Amino acid sequence: MIPLTLNACIVLSAVLFAIGFLGVLIRRNTLVIYMCLELMLVASTLALVAFSRFNGTLDGNVFVFFILTVAAAEVAVGLAIIVALFRRRQTIEVEKLNALKD
Amino acid sequence: MPDLLFNLFAVFTVACALGVVFNRNAIASALCLLLCLVGVAGLFALLDAMLLAFVLVFVYAGAVVALFLFIIMLLDAQGGTRRAFGKLAVAAGALAAGLLATGVILLSGSLGPAGSVPLPPPDPSLLNLGETAELLFTLYLLPVEVVGFLLLIAMLGVIVLSKRFAGLEDIK
């Protein structure tokens, strides 16, 4: 049993971030990569909330509030871009979306 | 009791996060993301951030995951003929992610004794919503306005992105 300390929260946040990072590196489906990006964002907010709680302030919570708002806007725009891309290229696999590389 | 809940939520969240990465079906990934966000909301509630727990469930679990599911079904992007990920990519990615996590965990060791004190009792004045509202509308008033404007721009941007403009289709 791991006690609820600041270190435990940061380690959990780092592990979640690393899992999201792993997903971004290995997946081929753009939508799943995008989900893993969201996972990394949420992992970072967990660290902010933990710091805020252990310091006895609310500023970290307010930051997380803004991060969630920006993330919602980001998801809407990102998914619109993916849909536009799919309309043009008929695929969402990252290995086929390499026009900038060639 | 908080320790037990913390362990439960932590294991649940990490398991669901792994589910997001390793599910071959995109819809199953999205549903794992939903469960993972619920786990994180539980952790927020455990850290006395009730407002954020609610906002996370409403905004992420309600809006964002629903949008993901909607797009997955719209594009019919279940998987395709190729495998979702290769063995070499998994090995290299796991190495990179492991190094990243190890780095952060080693850095968190430099917090010293402050990192290992148990959860202090909550400050009752910080638990009511009025305190957060006062911060949002005094010290952070400008960011609130900017974020509102950002949401407006994002909404317009999405409309422009999804509209078909005549004459643009032949650009290769």
PDB file of C-alpha atoms in Angstrom:
ATOM      1  CA  MET A   1       0.000   0.000   0.000  1.00  0.00           C
ATOM      2  CA  ILE A   2       1.483   3.323  -1.103  1.00  0.00           C
ATOM      3  CA  PRO A   3       0.561   6.268   1.156  1.00  0.00           C
ATOM      4  CA  LEU A   4      -0.938   9.359  -0.451  1.00  0.00           C
ATOM      5  CA  THR A   5       2.038  11.745  -0.517  1.00  0.00           C
ATOM      6  CA  LEU A   6       3.209  14.400  -2.931  1.00  0.00           C
ATOM      7  CA  ASN A   7       5.859  12.018  -4.264  1.00  0.00           C
ATOM      8  CA  ALA A   8       3.261   9.322  -4.930  1.00  0.00           C
ATOM      9  CA  CYS A   9       1.105  11.787  -6.879  1.00  0.00           C
ATOM     10  CA  ILE A  10       4.059  12.950  -8.983  1.00  0.00           C
ATOM     11  CA  VAL A  11       5.155   9.382  -9.700  1.00  0.00           C
ATOM     12  CA  LEU A  12       1.616   8.462 -10.760  1.00  0.00           C
ATOM     13  CA  SER A  13       1.457  11.555 -12.951  1.00  0.00           C
ATOM     14  CA  ALA A  14       4.829  10.660 -14.531  1.00  0.00           C
ATOM     15  CA  VAL A  15       3.703   7.087 -15.183  1.00  0.00           C
ATOM     16  CA  LEU A  16       0.480   8.265 -16.844  1.00  0.00           C
ATOM     17  CA  PHE A  17       2.443  10.782 -18.928  1.00  0.00           C
ATOM     18  CA  ALA A  18       4.887   8.068 -19.993  1.00  0.00           C
ATOM     19  CA  ILE A  19       2.027   5.765 -21.025  1.00  0.00           C
ATOM     20  CA  GLY A  20       0.538   8.556 -23.128  1.00  0.00           C
ATOM     21  CA  PHE A  21       3.972   9.218 -24.641  1.00  0.00           C
ATOM     22  CA  LEU A  22       4.371   5.514 -25.452  1.00  0.00           C
ATOM     23  CA  GLY A  23       1.022   5.586 -27.230  1.00  0.00           C
ATOM     24  CA  VAL A  24       2.017   8.621 -29.286  1.00  0.00           C
ATOM     25  CA  LEU A  25       5.228   6.839 -30.327  1.00  0.00           C
ATOM     26  CA  ILE A  26       3.852   3.429 -31.258  1.00  0.00           C
ATOM     27  CA  ARG A  27       0.326   3.898 -32.608  1.00  0.00           C
ATOM     28  CA  ARG A  28      -0.425   4.331 -36.316  1.00  0.00           C
ATOM     29  CA  ASN A  29      -4.005   5.593 -36.045  1.00  0.00           C
ATOM     30  CA  THR A  30      -4.087   9.415 -35.837  1.00  0.00           C
ATOM     31  CA  LEU A  31      -7.194   9.380 -33.646  1.00  0.00           C
ATOM     32  CA  VAL A  32      -5.577   7.067 -31.078  1.00  0.00           C
ATOM     33  CA  ILE A  33      -2.436   9.243 -31.096  1.00  0.00           C
ATOM     34  CA  TYR A  34      -4.683  12.197 -30.349  1.00  0.00           C
ATOM     35  CA  MET A  35      -6.303  10.334 -27.438  1.00  0.00           C
ATOM     36  CA  CYS A  36      -2.846   9.611 -26.039  1.00  0.00           C
ATOM     37  CA  LEU A  37      -2.007  13.331 -26.278  1.00  0.00           C
ATOM     38  CA  GLU A  38      -5.089  14.030 -24.182  1.00  0.00           C
ATOM     39  CA  LEU A  39      -3.868  11.435 -21.697  1.00  0.00           C
ATOM     40  CA  MET A  40      -0.534  13.276 -21.375  1.00  0.00           C
ATOM     41  CA  LEU A  41      -2.379  16.562 -20.799  1.00  0.00           C
ATOM     42  CA  VAL A  42      -4.519  15.047 -18.038  1.00  0.00           C
ATOM     43  CA  ALA A  43      -1.449  13.477 -16.419  1.00  0.00           C
ATOM     44  CA  SER A  44       0.189  16.894 -16.177  1.00  0.00           C
ATOM     45  CA  THR A  45      -2.932  18.403 -14.606  1.00  0.00           C
ATOM     46  CA  LEU A  46      -2.813  15.696 -11.921  1.00  0.00           C
ATOM     47  CA  ALA A  47       0.645  16.941 -10.865  1.00  0.00           C
ATOM     48  CA  LEU A  48      -0.620  20.546 -10.753  1.00  0.00           C
ATOM     49  CA  VAL A  49      -3.594  19.620  -8.551  1.00  0.00           C
ATOM     50  CA  ALA A  50      -1.337  17.624  -6.217  1.00  0.00           C
ATOM     51  CA  PHE A  51       1.123  20.519  -5.836  1.00  0.00           C
ATOM     52  CA  SER A  52      -1.766  22.900  -5.209  1.00  0.00           C
ATOM     53  CA  ARG A  53      -3.319  20.654  -2.547  1.00  0.00           C
ATOM     54  CA  PHE A  54      -0.075  19.994  -0.695  1.00  0.00           C
ATOM     55  CA  ASN A  55       0.832  23.703  -0.707  1.00  0.00           C
ATOM     56  CA  GLY A  56      -2.585  24.756   0.584  1.00  0.00           C
ATOM     57  CA  THR A  57      -3.310  27.139  -2.295  1.00  0.00           C
ATOM     58  CA  LEU A  58      -5.873  27.200  -5.104  1.00  0.00           C
ATOM     59  CA  ASP A  59      -3.706  28.611  -7.910  1.00  0.00           C
ATOM     60  CA  GLY A  60      -2.833  25.183  -9.298  1.00  0.00           C
ATOM     61  CA  ASN A  61      -6.525  24.314  -9.461  1.00  0.00           C
ATOM     62  CA  VAL A  62      -7.241  27.520 -11.373  1.00  0.00           C
ATOM     63  CA  PHE A  63      -4.440  26.674 -13.823  1.00  0.00           C
ATOM     64  CA  VAL A  64      -5.972  23.239 -14.359  1.00  0.00           C
ATOM     65  CA  PHE A  65      -9.325  24.915 -14.989  1.00  0.00           C
ATOM     66  CA  PHE A  66      -7.742  26.917 -17.834  1.00  0.00           C
ATOM     67  CA  ILE A  67      -5.882  23.880 -19.158  1.00  0.00           C
ATOM     68  CA  LEU A  68      -9.171  21.949 -19.396  1.00  0.00           C
ATOM     69  CA  THR A  69     -10.793  24.824 -21.291  1.00  0.00           C
ATOM     70  CA  VAL A  70      -7.929  25.087 -23.759  1.00  0.00           C
ATOM     71  CA  ALA A  71      -7.878  21.286 -24.149  1.00  0.00           C
ATOM     72  CA  ALA A  72     -11.564  21.274 -25.078  1.00  0.00           C
ATOM     73  CA  ALA A  73     -10.958  23.910 -27.773  1.00  0.00           C
ATOM     74  CA  GLU A  74      -7.868  22.018 -28.957  1.00  0.00           C
ATOM     75  CA  VAL A  75      -9.776  18.744 -29.321  1.00  0.00           C
ATOM     76  CA  ALA A  76     -12.495  20.409 -31.411  1.00  0.00           C
ATOM     77  CA  VAL A  77      -9.978  21.995 -33.785  1.00  0.00           C
ATOM     78  CA  GLY A  78      -7.740  18.907 -33.959  1.00  0.00           C
ATOM     79  CA  LEU A  79     -10.615  16.583 -34.809  1.00  0.00           C
ATOM     80  CA  ALA A  80     -11.831  19.025 -37.470  1.00  0.00           C
ATOM     81  CA  ILE A  81      -8.331  18.927 -39.005  1.00  0.00           C
ATOM     82  CA  ILE A  82      -8.322  15.107 -38.929  1.00  0.00           C
ATOM     83  CA  VAL A  83     -11.728  15.004 -40.644  1.00  0.00           C
ATOM     84  CA  ALA A  84     -10.535  17.486 -43.299  1.00  0.00           C
ATOM     85  CA  LEU A  85      -7.403  15.358 -43.805  1.00  0.00           C
ATOM     86  CA  PHE A  86      -9.479  12.187 -44.152  1.00  0.00           C
ATOM     87  CA  ARG A  87     -11.698  13.845 -46.742  1.00  0.00           C
ATOM     88  CA  ARG A  88      -8.695  14.683 -48.895  1.00  0.00           C
ATOM     89  CA  ARG A  89      -6.492  11.613 -48.393  1.00  0.00           C
ATOM     90  CA  GLN A  90      -9.005   8.881 -47.460  1.00  0.00           C
ATOM     91  CA  THR A  91      -6.698   7.643 -44.672  1.00  0.00           C
ATOM     92  CA  ILE A  92      -5.778   8.539 -41.096  1.00  0.00           C
ATOM     93  CA  GLU A  93      -2.704   6.305 -40.771  1.00  0.00           C
ATOM     94  CA  VAL A  94       0.322   8.427 -39.920  1.00  0.00           C
ATOM     95  CA  GLU A  95       2.635   6.432 -42.193  1.00  0.00           C
ATOM     96  CA  LYS A  96       0.619   7.378 -45.245  1.00  0.00           C
ATOM     97  CA  LEU A  97       0.407  11.048 -44.245  1.00  0.00           C
ATOM     98  CA  ASN A  98       4.022  11.813 -45.172  1.00  0.00           C
ATOM     99  CA  ALA A  99       3.623  14.503 -47.841  1.00  0.00           C
ATOM    100  CA  LEU A 100       5.935  16.865 -45.953  1.00  0.00           C
ATOM    101  CA  LYS A 101       8.690  14.222 -45.776  1.00  0.00           C
ATOM    102  CA  ASP A 102       8.894  13.582 -49.528  1.00  0.00           C
TER     103      ASP A 102
ATOM    104  CA  MET B   1      -8.948   5.409   3.955  1.00  0.00           C
ATOM    105  CA  PRO B   2      -7.579   8.047   1.532  1.00  0.00           C
ATOM    106  CA  ASP B   3      -4.508   5.844   1.050  1.00  0.00           C
ATOM    107  CA  LEU B   4      -6.641   2.862   0.077  1.00  0.00           C
ATOM    108  CA  LEU B   5      -8.741   4.973  -2.315  1.00  0.00           C
ATOM    109  CA  PHE B   6      -5.589   6.507  -3.789  1.00  0.00           C
ATOM    110  CA  ASN B   7      -4.155   3.061  -4.504  1.00  0.00           C
ATOM    111  CA  LEU B   8      -7.410   1.843  -6.012  1.00  0.00           C
ATOM    112  CA  PHE B   9      -7.812   4.877  -8.272  1.00  0.00           C
ATOM    113  CA  ALA B  10      -4.125   4.840  -9.245  1.00  0.00           C
ATOM    114  CA  VAL B  11      -4.195   1.188 -10.320  1.00  0.00           C
ATOM    115  CA  PHE B  12      -7.511   1.683 -12.128  1.00  0.00           C
ATOM    116  CA  THR B  13      -6.261   4.787 -13.959  1.00  0.00           C
ATOM    117  CA  VAL B  14      -2.960   3.221 -15.043  1.00  0.00           C
ATOM    118  CA  ALA B  15      -4.714   0.041 -16.212  1.00  0.00           C
ATOM    119  CA  CYS B  16      -7.184   2.059 -18.296  1.00  0.00           C
ATOM    120  CA  ALA B  17      -4.349   4.202 -19.704  1.00  0.00           C
ATOM    121  CA  LEU B  18      -2.586   1.010 -20.830  1.00  0.00           C
ATOM    122  CA  GLY B  19      -5.895  -0.039 -22.349  1.00  0.00           C
ATOM    123  CA  VAL B  20      -5.966   3.166 -24.414  1.00  0.00           C
ATOM    124  CA  VAL B  21      -2.504   2.430 -25.819  1.00  0.00           C
ATOM    125  CA  PHE B  22      -2.761  -1.311 -26.434  1.00  0.00           C
ATOM    126  CA  ASN B  23      -6.326  -1.763 -27.674  1.00  0.00           C
ATOM    127  CA  ARG B  24      -6.438  -2.585 -31.367  1.00  0.00           C
ATOM    128  CA  ASN B  25      -9.957  -1.225 -31.705  1.00  0.00           C
ATOM    129  CA  ALA B  26     -10.187   2.584 -31.733  1.00  0.00           C
ATOM    130  CA  ILE B  27     -13.610   2.578 -30.078  1.00  0.00           C
ATOM    131  CA  ALA B  28     -12.347   0.387 -27.238  1.00  0.00           C
ATOM    132  CA  SER B  29      -9.447   2.846 -26.854  1.00  0.00           C
ATOM    133  CA  ALA B  30     -11.884   5.744 -26.562  1.00  0.00           C
ATOM    134  CA  LEU B  31     -13.943   3.903 -23.935  1.00  0.00           C
ATOM    135  CA  CYS B  32     -10.746   3.110 -21.982  1.00  0.00           C
ATOM    136  CA  LEU B  33      -9.902   6.825 -22.150  1.00  0.00           C
ATOM    137  CA  LEU B  34     -13.320   7.542 -20.655  1.00  0.00           C
ATOM    138  CA  LEU B  35     -12.684   5.163 -17.724  1.00  0.00           C
ATOM    139  CA  CYS B  36      -9.189   6.598 -17.276  1.00  0.00           C
ATOM    140  CA  LEU B  37     -10.623  10.125 -17.036  1.00  0.00           C
ATOM    141  CA  VAL B  38     -13.147   8.945 -14.452  1.00  0.00           C
ATOM    142  CA  GLY B  39     -10.226   7.530 -12.447  1.00  0.00           C
ATOM    143  CA  VAL B  40      -8.374  10.850 -12.661  1.00  0.00           C
ATOM    144  CA  ALA B  41     -11.558  12.654 -11.586  1.00  0.00           C
ATOM    145  CA  GLY B  42     -11.630  10.355  -8.555  1.00  0.00           C
ATOM    146  CA  LEU B  43      -8.035  11.308  -7.769  1.00  0.00           C
ATOM    147  CA  PHE B  44      -8.977  15.003  -8.085  1.00  0.00           C
ATOM    148  CA  ALA B  45     -11.841  14.448  -5.627  1.00  0.00           C
ATOM    149  CA  LEU B  46      -9.391  12.715  -3.286  1.00  0.00           C
ATOM    150  CA  LEU B  47      -7.168  15.815  -3.476  1.00  0.00           C
ATOM    151  CA  ASP B  48     -10.175  17.996  -2.527  1.00  0.00           C
ATOM    152  CA  ALA B  49     -10.551  19.526  -6.004  1.00  0.00           C
ATOM    153  CA  MET B  50     -14.253  18.780  -6.317  1.00  0.00           C
ATOM    154  CA  LEU B  51     -14.935  21.480  -8.916  1.00  0.00           C
ATOM    155  CA  LEU B  52     -12.183  20.109 -11.153  1.00  0.00           C
ATOM    156  CA  ALA B  53     -13.448  16.549 -10.726  1.00  0.00           C
ATOM    157  CA  PHE B  54     -16.874  17.646 -11.953  1.00  0.00           C
ATOM    158  CA  VAL B  55     -15.462  19.759 -14.783  1.00  0.00           C
ATOM    159  CA  LEU B  56     -13.232  16.863 -15.872  1.00  0.00           C
ATOM    160  CA  VAL B  57     -16.183  14.484 -16.053  1.00  0.00           C
ATOM    161  CA  PHE B  58     -18.432  17.029 -17.801  1.00  0.00           C
ATOM    162  CA  VAL B  59     -15.935  18.439 -20.291  1.00  0.00           C
ATOM    163  CA  TYR B  60     -13.697  15.445 -20.961  1.00  0.00           C
ATOM    164  CA  ALA B  61     -15.880  12.423 -20.360  1.00  0.00           C
ATOM    165  CA  GLY B  62     -18.992  14.186 -21.593  1.00  0.00           C
ATOM    166  CA  ALA B  63     -17.872  16.296 -24.525  1.00  0.00           C
ATOM    167  CA  VAL B  64     -14.399  15.227 -25.627  1.00  0.00           C
ATOM    168  CA  VAL B  65     -14.805  11.441 -25.542  1.00  0.00           C
ATOM    169  CA  ALA B  66     -18.234  11.740 -27.162  1.00  0.00           C
ATOM    170  CA  LEU B  67     -16.620  13.810 -29.922  1.00  0.00           C
ATOM    171  CA  PHE B  68     -13.884  11.173 -30.337  1.00  0.00           C
ATOM    172  CA  LEU B  69     -16.432   8.366 -30.597  1.00  0.00           C
ATOM    173  CA  PHE B  70     -18.467  10.404 -33.060  1.00  0.00           C
ATOM    174  CA  ILE B  71     -15.438  11.012 -35.302  1.00  0.00           C
ATOM    175  CA  ILE B  72     -14.280   7.374 -35.102  1.00  0.00           C
ATOM    176  CA  MET B  73     -17.704   6.202 -36.255  1.00  0.00           C
ATOM    177  CA  LEU B  74     -17.935   8.959 -38.885  1.00  0.00           C
ATOM    178  CA  LEU B  75     -14.576   8.019 -40.432  1.00  0.00           C
ATOM    179  CA  ASP B  76     -15.097   4.292 -39.822  1.00  0.00           C
ATOM    180  CA  ALA B  77     -11.458   4.134 -38.724  1.00  0.00           C
ATOM    181  CA  GLN B  78     -11.534   0.894 -36.770  1.00  0.00           C
ATOM    182  CA  GLY B  79      -8.133  -0.427 -37.647  1.00  0.00           C
ATOM    183  CA  GLY B  80      -7.459  -1.260 -41.252  1.00  0.00           C
ATOM    184  CA  THR B  81      -5.460  -4.032 -42.808  1.00  0.00           C
ATOM    185  CA  ARG B  82      -2.198  -3.325 -41.005  1.00  0.00           C
ATOM    186  CA  ARG B  83      -1.380  -4.095 -37.375  1.00  0.00           C
ATOM    187  CA  ALA B  84      -1.955  -1.291 -34.873  1.00  0.00           C
ATOM    188  CA  PHE B  85       1.720  -1.217 -33.881  1.00  0.00           C
ATOM    189  CA  GLY B  86       4.975  -3.077 -34.580  1.00  0.00           C
ATOM    190  CA  LYS B  87       7.191  -4.996 -32.127  1.00  0.00           C
ATOM    191  CA  LEU B  88      10.230  -2.777 -32.721  1.00  0.00           C
ATOM    192  CA  ALA B  89       8.151   0.364 -32.222  1.00  0.00           C
ATOM    193  CA  VAL B  90       6.827  -1.021 -28.925  1.00  0.00           C
ATOM    194  CA  ALA B  91      10.356  -1.808 -27.687  1.00  0.00           C
ATOM    195  CA  ALA B  92      11.784   1.588 -28.682  1.00  0.00           C
ATOM    196  CA  GLY B  93       8.728   3.449 -27.396  1.00  0.00           C
ATOM    197  CA  ALA B  94       8.774   1.577 -24.075  1.00  0.00           C
ATOM    198  CA  LEU B  95      12.465   2.432 -23.665  1.00  0.00           C
ATOM    199  CA  ALA B  96      11.823   6.142 -24.350  1.00  0.00           C
ATOM    200  CA  ALA B  97       8.758   6.283 -22.096  1.00  0.00           C
ATOM    201  CA  GLY B  98      10.602   4.392 -19.336  1.00  0.00           C
ATOM    202  CA  LEU B  99      13.521   6.848 -19.500  1.00  0.00           C
ATOM    203  CA  LEU B 100      11.085   9.768 -19.336  1.00  0.00           C
ATOM    204  CA  ALA B 101       9.264   8.357 -16.301  1.00  0.00           C
ATOM    205  CA  THR B 102      12.544   7.477 -14.561  1.00  0.00           C
ATOM    206  CA  GLY B 103      13.816  11.022 -15.095  1.00  0.00           C
ATOM    207  CA  VAL B 104      10.711  12.597 -13.566  1.00  0.00           C
ATOM    208  CA  ILE B 105      10.689  10.127 -10.666  1.00  0.00           C
ATOM    209  CA  LEU B 106      14.371  10.816  -9.918  1.00  0.00           C
ATOM    210  CA  LEU B 107      13.680  14.571 -10.072  1.00  0.00           C
ATOM    211  CA  SER B 108      10.769  14.183  -7.666  1.00  0.00           C
ATOM    212  CA  GLY B 109      13.260  12.681  -5.206  1.00  0.00           C
ATOM    213  CA  SER B 110      14.883  16.131  -4.997  1.00  0.00           C
ATOM    214  CA  LEU B 111      11.753  17.431  -3.242  1.00  0.00           C
ATOM    215  CA  GLY B 112      13.314  16.111  -0.037  1.00  0.00           C
ATOM    216  CA  PRO B 113      11.197  15.555   3.072  1.00  0.00           C
ATOM    217  CA  ALA B 114       8.405  17.787   1.664  1.00  0.00           C
ATOM    218  CA  GLY B 115       7.664  15.038  -0.845  1.00  0.00           C
ATOM    219  CA  SER B 116       6.892  12.368   1.717  1.00  0.00           C
ATOM    220  CA  VAL B 117       4.664  14.129   4.259  1.00  0.00           C
ATOM    221  CA  PRO B 118       1.164  12.632   4.413  1.00  0.00           C
ATOM    222  CA  LEU B 119      -1.814  14.597   3.115  1.00  0.00           C
ATOM    223  CA  PRO B 120      -2.357  17.610   5.428  1.00  0.00           C
ATOM    224  CA  PRO B 121      -5.919  18.234   6.639  1.00  0.00           C
ATOM    225  CA  PRO B 122      -7.774  20.451   4.162  1.00  0.00           C
ATOM    226  CA  ASP B 123      -8.003  24.184   4.789  1.00  0.00           C
ATOM    227  CA  PRO B 124     -11.798  24.631   5.238  1.00  0.00           C
ATOM    228  CA  SER B 125     -11.728  28.078   3.607  1.00  0.00           C
ATOM    229  CA  LEU B 126     -10.292  26.576   0.416  1.00  0.00           C
ATOM    230  CA  LEU B 127     -13.010  23.935   0.134  1.00  0.00           C
ATOM    231  CA  ASN B 128     -15.918  26.176  -0.829  1.00  0.00           C
ATOM    232  CA  LEU B 129     -16.447  27.228  -4.406  1.00  0.00           C
ATOM    233  CA  GLY B 130     -16.554  30.923  -3.518  1.00  0.00           C
ATOM    234  CA  GLU B 131     -12.802  30.933  -2.973  1.00  0.00           C
ATOM    235  CA  THR B 132     -12.138  29.591  -6.485  1.00  0.00           C
ATOM    236  CA  ALA B 133     -14.688  31.988  -7.969  1.00  0.00           C
ATOM    237  CA  GLU B 134     -13.042  34.926  -6.231  1.00  0.00           C
ATOM    238  CA  LEU B 135      -9.633  33.941  -7.638  1.00  0.00           C
ATOM    239  CA  LEU B 136     -11.101  33.496 -11.131  1.00  0.00           C
ATOM    240  CA  PHE B 137     -12.795  36.895 -11.133  1.00  0.00           C
ATOM    241  CA  THR B 138     -10.082  38.959  -9.450  1.00  0.00           C
ATOM    242  CA  LEU B 139      -6.503  37.764  -9.961  1.00  0.00           C
ATOM    243  CA  TYR B 140      -7.222  35.628 -13.046  1.00  0.00           C
ATOM    244  CA  LEU B 141      -9.872  37.816 -14.675  1.00  0.00           C
ATOM    245  CA  LEU B 142      -7.789  38.541 -17.776  1.00  0.00           C
ATOM    246  CA  PRO B 143      -7.048  34.827 -18.476  1.00  0.00           C
ATOM    247  CA  VAL B 144     -10.766  34.068 -18.091  1.00  0.00           C
ATOM    248  CA  GLU B 145     -11.605  36.675 -20.741  1.00  0.00           C
ATOM    249  CA  VAL B 146      -8.806  35.460 -23.011  1.00  0.00           C
ATOM    250  CA  VAL B 147      -9.947  31.844 -22.692  1.00  0.00           C
ATOM    251  CA  GLY B 148     -13.506  32.862 -23.560  1.00  0.00           C
ATOM    252  CA  PHE B 149     -12.223  34.599 -26.676  1.00  0.00           C
ATOM    253  CA  LEU B 150     -10.091  31.561 -27.510  1.00  0.00           C
ATOM    254  CA  LEU B 151     -13.175  29.329 -27.369  1.00  0.00           C
ATOM    255  CA  LEU B 152     -14.962  31.703 -29.762  1.00  0.00           C
ATOM    256  CA  ILE B 153     -12.017  31.606 -32.192  1.00  0.00           C
ATOM    257  CA  ALA B 154     -11.825  27.799 -31.950  1.00  0.00           C
ATOM    258  CA  MET B 155     -15.538  27.556 -32.739  1.00  0.00           C
ATOM    259  CA  LEU B 156     -15.172  29.785 -35.811  1.00  0.00           C
ATOM    260  CA  GLY B 157     -12.037  27.872 -36.845  1.00  0.00           C
ATOM    261  CA  VAL B 158     -13.843  24.547 -36.708  1.00  0.00           C
ATOM    262  CA  ILE B 159     -16.674  25.927 -38.838  1.00  0.00           C
ATOM    263  CA  VAL B 160     -14.209  27.219 -41.439  1.00  0.00           C
ATOM    264  CA  LEU B 161     -12.248  23.934 -41.399  1.00  0.00           C
ATOM    265  CA  SER B 162     -15.311  21.746 -41.928  1.00  0.00           C
ATOM    266  CA  LYS B 163     -16.913  23.881 -44.637  1.00  0.00           C
ATOM    267  CA  ARG B 164     -16.263  22.910 -48.249  1.00  0.00           C
ATOM    268  CA  PHE B 165     -15.105  25.929 -50.235  1.00  0.00           C
ATOM    269  CA  ALA B 166     -15.733  25.908 -53.989  1.00  0.00           C
ATOM    270  CA  GLY B 167     -12.518  25.969 -56.034  1.00  0.00           C
ATOM    271  CA  LEU B 168     -10.240  24.585 -53.322  1.00  0.00           C
ATOM    272  CA  GLU B 169     -10.831  20.915 -54.106  1.00  0.00           C
ATOM    273  CA  ASP B 170      -8.388  20.704 -57.026  1.00  0.00           C
ATOM    274  CA  ILE B 171      -5.341  21.878 -55.058  1.00  0.00           C
ATOM    275  CA  LYS B 172      -2.953  18.962 -54.726  1.00  0.00           C
TER     276      LYS B 172
END
